[in-house]
Coordinates of C-alpha atoms in Angstrom, one line a residue:
Chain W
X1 CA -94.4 86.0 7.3
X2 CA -95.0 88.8 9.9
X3 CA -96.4 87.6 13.1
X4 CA -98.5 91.1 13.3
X5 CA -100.1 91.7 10.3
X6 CA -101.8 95.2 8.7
X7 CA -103.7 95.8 6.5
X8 CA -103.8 98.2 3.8
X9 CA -100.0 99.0 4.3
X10 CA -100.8 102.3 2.9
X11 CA -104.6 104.1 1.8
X12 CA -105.5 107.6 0.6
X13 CA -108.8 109.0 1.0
X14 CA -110.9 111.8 0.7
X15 CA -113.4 113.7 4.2
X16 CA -116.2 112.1 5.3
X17 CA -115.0 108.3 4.0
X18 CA -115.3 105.5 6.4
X19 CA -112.0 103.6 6.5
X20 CA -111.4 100.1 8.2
X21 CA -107.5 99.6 9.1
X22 CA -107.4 95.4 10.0
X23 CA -105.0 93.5 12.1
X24 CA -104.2 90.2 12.3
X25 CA -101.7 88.0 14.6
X26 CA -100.3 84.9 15.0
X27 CA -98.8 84.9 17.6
X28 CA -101.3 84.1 19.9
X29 CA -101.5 86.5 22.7
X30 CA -105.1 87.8 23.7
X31 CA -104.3 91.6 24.2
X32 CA -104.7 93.8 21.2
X33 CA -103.6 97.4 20.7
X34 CA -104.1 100.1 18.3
X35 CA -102.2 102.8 18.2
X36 CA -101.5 106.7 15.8
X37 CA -98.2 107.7 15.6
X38 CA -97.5 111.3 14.6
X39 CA -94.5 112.9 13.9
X40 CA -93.0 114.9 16.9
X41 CA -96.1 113.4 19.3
X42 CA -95.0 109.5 19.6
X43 CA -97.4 107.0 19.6
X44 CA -100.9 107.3 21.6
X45 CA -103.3 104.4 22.3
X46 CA -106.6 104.6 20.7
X47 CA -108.3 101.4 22.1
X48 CA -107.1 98.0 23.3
X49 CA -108.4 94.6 23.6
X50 CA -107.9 92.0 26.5
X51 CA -110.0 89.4 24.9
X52 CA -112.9 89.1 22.5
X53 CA -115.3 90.1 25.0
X54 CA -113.6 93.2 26.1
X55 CA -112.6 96.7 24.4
X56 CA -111.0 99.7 26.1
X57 CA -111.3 103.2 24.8
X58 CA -107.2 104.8 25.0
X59 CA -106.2 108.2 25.8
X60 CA -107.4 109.1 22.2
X61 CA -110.2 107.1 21.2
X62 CA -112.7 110.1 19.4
X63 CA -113.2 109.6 16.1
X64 CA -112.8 105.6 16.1
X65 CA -114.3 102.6 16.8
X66 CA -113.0 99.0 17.0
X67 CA -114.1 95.5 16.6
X68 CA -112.1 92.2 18.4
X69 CA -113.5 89.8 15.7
X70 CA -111.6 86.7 16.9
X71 CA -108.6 86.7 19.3
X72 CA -106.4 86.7 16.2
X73 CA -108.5 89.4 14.1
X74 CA -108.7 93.6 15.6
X75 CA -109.9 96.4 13.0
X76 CA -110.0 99.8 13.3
X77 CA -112.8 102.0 12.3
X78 CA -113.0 106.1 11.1
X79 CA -116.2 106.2 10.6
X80 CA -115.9 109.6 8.7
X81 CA -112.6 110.5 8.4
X82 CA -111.2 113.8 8.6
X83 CA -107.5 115.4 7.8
X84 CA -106.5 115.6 11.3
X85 CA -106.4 111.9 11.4
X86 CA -103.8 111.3 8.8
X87 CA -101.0 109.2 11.1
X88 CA -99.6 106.0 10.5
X89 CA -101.4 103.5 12.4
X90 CA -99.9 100.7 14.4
X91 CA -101.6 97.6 15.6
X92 CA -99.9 95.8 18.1
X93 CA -100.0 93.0 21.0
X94 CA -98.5 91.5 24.1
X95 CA -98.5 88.3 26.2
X96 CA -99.8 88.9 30.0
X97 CA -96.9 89.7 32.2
X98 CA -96.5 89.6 35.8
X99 CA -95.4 92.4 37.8
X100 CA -94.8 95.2 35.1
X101 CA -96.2 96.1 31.1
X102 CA -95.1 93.2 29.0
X103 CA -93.2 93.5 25.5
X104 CA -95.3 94.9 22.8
X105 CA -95.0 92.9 19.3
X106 CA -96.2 95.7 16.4
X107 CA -96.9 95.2 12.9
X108 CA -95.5 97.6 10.2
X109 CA -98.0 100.0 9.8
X110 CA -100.9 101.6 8.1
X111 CA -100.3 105.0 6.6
X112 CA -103.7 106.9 6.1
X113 CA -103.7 110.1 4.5
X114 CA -107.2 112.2 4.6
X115 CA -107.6 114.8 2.1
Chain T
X1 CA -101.0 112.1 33.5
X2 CA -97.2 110.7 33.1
X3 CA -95.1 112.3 31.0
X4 CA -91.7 111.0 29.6
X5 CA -89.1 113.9 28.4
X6 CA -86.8 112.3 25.9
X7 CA -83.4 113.9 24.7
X8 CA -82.0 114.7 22.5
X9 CA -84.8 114.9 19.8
X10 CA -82.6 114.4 17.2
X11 CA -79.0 113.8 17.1
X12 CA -76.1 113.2 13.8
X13 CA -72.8 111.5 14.9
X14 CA -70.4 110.2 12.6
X15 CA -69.7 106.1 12.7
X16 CA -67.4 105.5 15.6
X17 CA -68.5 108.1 18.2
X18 CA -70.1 107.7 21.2
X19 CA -74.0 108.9 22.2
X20 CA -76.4 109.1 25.0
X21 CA -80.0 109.5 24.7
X22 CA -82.2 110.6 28.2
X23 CA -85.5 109.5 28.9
X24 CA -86.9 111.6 31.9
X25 CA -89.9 112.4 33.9
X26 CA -91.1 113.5 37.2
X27 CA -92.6 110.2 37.8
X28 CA -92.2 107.0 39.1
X29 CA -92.0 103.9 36.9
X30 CA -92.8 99.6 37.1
X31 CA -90.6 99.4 34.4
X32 CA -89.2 101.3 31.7
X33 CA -88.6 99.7 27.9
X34 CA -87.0 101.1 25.1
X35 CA -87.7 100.4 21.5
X36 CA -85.8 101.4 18.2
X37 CA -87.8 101.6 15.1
X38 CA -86.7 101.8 11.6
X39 CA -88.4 103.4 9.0
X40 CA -91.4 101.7 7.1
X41 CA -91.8 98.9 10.3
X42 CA -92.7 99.0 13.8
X43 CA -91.0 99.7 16.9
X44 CA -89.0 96.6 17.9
X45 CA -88.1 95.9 21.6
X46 CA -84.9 96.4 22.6
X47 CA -84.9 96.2 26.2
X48 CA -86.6 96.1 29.5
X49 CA -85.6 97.4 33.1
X50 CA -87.8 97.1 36.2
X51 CA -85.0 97.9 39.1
X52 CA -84.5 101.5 40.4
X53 CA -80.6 101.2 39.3
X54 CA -80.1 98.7 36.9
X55 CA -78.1 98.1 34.2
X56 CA -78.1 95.9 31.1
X57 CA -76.0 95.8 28.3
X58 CA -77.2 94.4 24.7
X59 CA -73.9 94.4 22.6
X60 CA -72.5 98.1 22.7
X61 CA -75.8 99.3 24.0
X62 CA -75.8 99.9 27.6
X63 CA -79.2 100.7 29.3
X64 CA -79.5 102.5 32.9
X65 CA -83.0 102.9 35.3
X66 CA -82.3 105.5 37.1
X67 CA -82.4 104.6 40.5
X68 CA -85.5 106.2 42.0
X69 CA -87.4 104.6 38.5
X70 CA -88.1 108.1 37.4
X71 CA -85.6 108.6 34.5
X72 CA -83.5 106.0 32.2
X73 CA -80.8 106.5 29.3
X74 CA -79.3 105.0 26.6
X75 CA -75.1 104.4 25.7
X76 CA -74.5 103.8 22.2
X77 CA -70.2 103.0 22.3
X78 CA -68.8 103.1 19.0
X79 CA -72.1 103.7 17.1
X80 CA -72.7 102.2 13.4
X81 CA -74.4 102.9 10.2
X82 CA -77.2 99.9 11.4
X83 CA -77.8 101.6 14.6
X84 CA -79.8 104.3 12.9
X85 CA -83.5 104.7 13.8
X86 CA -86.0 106.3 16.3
X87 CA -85.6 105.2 19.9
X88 CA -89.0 105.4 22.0
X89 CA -88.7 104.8 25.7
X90 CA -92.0 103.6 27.4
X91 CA -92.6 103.7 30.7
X92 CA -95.0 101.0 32.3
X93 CA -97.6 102.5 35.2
X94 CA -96.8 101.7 38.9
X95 CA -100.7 101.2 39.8
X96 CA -100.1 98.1 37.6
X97 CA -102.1 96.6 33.9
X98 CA -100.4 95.6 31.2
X99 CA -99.2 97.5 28.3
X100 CA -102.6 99.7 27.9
X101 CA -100.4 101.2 31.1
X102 CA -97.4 102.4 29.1
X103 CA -96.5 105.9 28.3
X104 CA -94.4 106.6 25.6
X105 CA -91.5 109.5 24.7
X106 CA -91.9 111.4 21.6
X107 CA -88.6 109.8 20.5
X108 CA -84.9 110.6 19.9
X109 CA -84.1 110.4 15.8
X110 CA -80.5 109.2 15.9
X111 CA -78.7 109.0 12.7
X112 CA -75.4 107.5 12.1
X113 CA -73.1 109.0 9.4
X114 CA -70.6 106.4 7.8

């Protein structure tokens, strides 16, 4: 079994929806991290989780929300989806590092599609 | 804002050659990491270099930090069929955090031709 874990794997939907992606982990670590990957524009963060407690707002964060159920358990909220934010989704964590960004462990991605 | 230039975008050798792939930008780095990712999964670590200069070699990969910590590359000797995928570089913020801090390149599509 994955140690990062998405779910759906894949998901169509139509404007105005609200979509939940989920991610789960066992691999322990406390930091969470979602992130959009488009082609020709790499990935960009859209929020991240140091613990339960705490949520960060990435470099593109409008348009979603997030919720740090559990240290294992971080979803990803559209609340109305629009077309612009068909990507494929990555969830992904790390261990805290000393001294530089620590390795990032992803799951295999959500693809959304928004017609 | 930190930007990392990567090149070649893409790139379509035949098995056996040799390839480079650049990972530049006008700004200093912690630490610079490079990830390959295969299509349908995730981005998968590869490697990690924090020295201004330094040089690790995984196999017939051969990594390189430039030595100011603004710039890396990648050596592919002898490339194969299983080395095909996208290559992110990501470079980690000097003012410190954790991975929140990392920027990544768009990516270099490398495919290998048996």
């Amino acid at each position: 079994d994955a140690d990062v874990t998405q779910t759906p794997r894949n998901r169509i939907t139509k404007t105005g929806k609200r979509i939940m992606l989920e991610c789960s982990q066992t691999k322990g670590h406390d930091r969470m991290y979602w992130y959009r990957q488009d082609p020709g524009l790499g990935l960009q963060l859209i929020y991240y989780s140091f613990d339960v407690k705490d949520i960060n707002k990435g470099e593109i964060s409008d348009g979603y929300s997030v919720s740090r159920q559990a240290q294992a358990k971080f979803s990803l909220s559209l609340e109305s989806a629009i077309p612009n934010q068909t990507a494929l989704y990555f969830c992904a964590t790390s261990d805290w590092t000393s001294g530089h960004a620590g390795e990032l462990f992803f799951g295999e991605g959500s693809r959304l599609t928004v017609l | 804002t930190q930007l990392l230039e990567q090149s070649p975008q893409f790139l379509s050798i035949q098995e056996g050659e040799n390839l480079t792939v650049y990972c530049n930008s006008s700004s200093v780095f912690s630490s610079l990491q490079w990830y390959r990712q295969e299509p349908g999964e995730g981005p998968v670590l590869l490697v990690t270099v924090v020295t201004g200069g330094e040089v690790k070699k995984l196999k017939r990969l051969t990594f390189q930090f430039g030595d100011a910590r603004k710039d890396s590359s990648l050596h592919i000797t002898a490339a194969q069929p299983g080395d095909t995928g996208l290559y992110l570089c990501a470079g980690g913020r000097v003012s410190g955090g954790g991975a929140d801090g990392l920027t990544f390149g768009k990516g270099t599509h490398l495919i290998i031709q048996p």
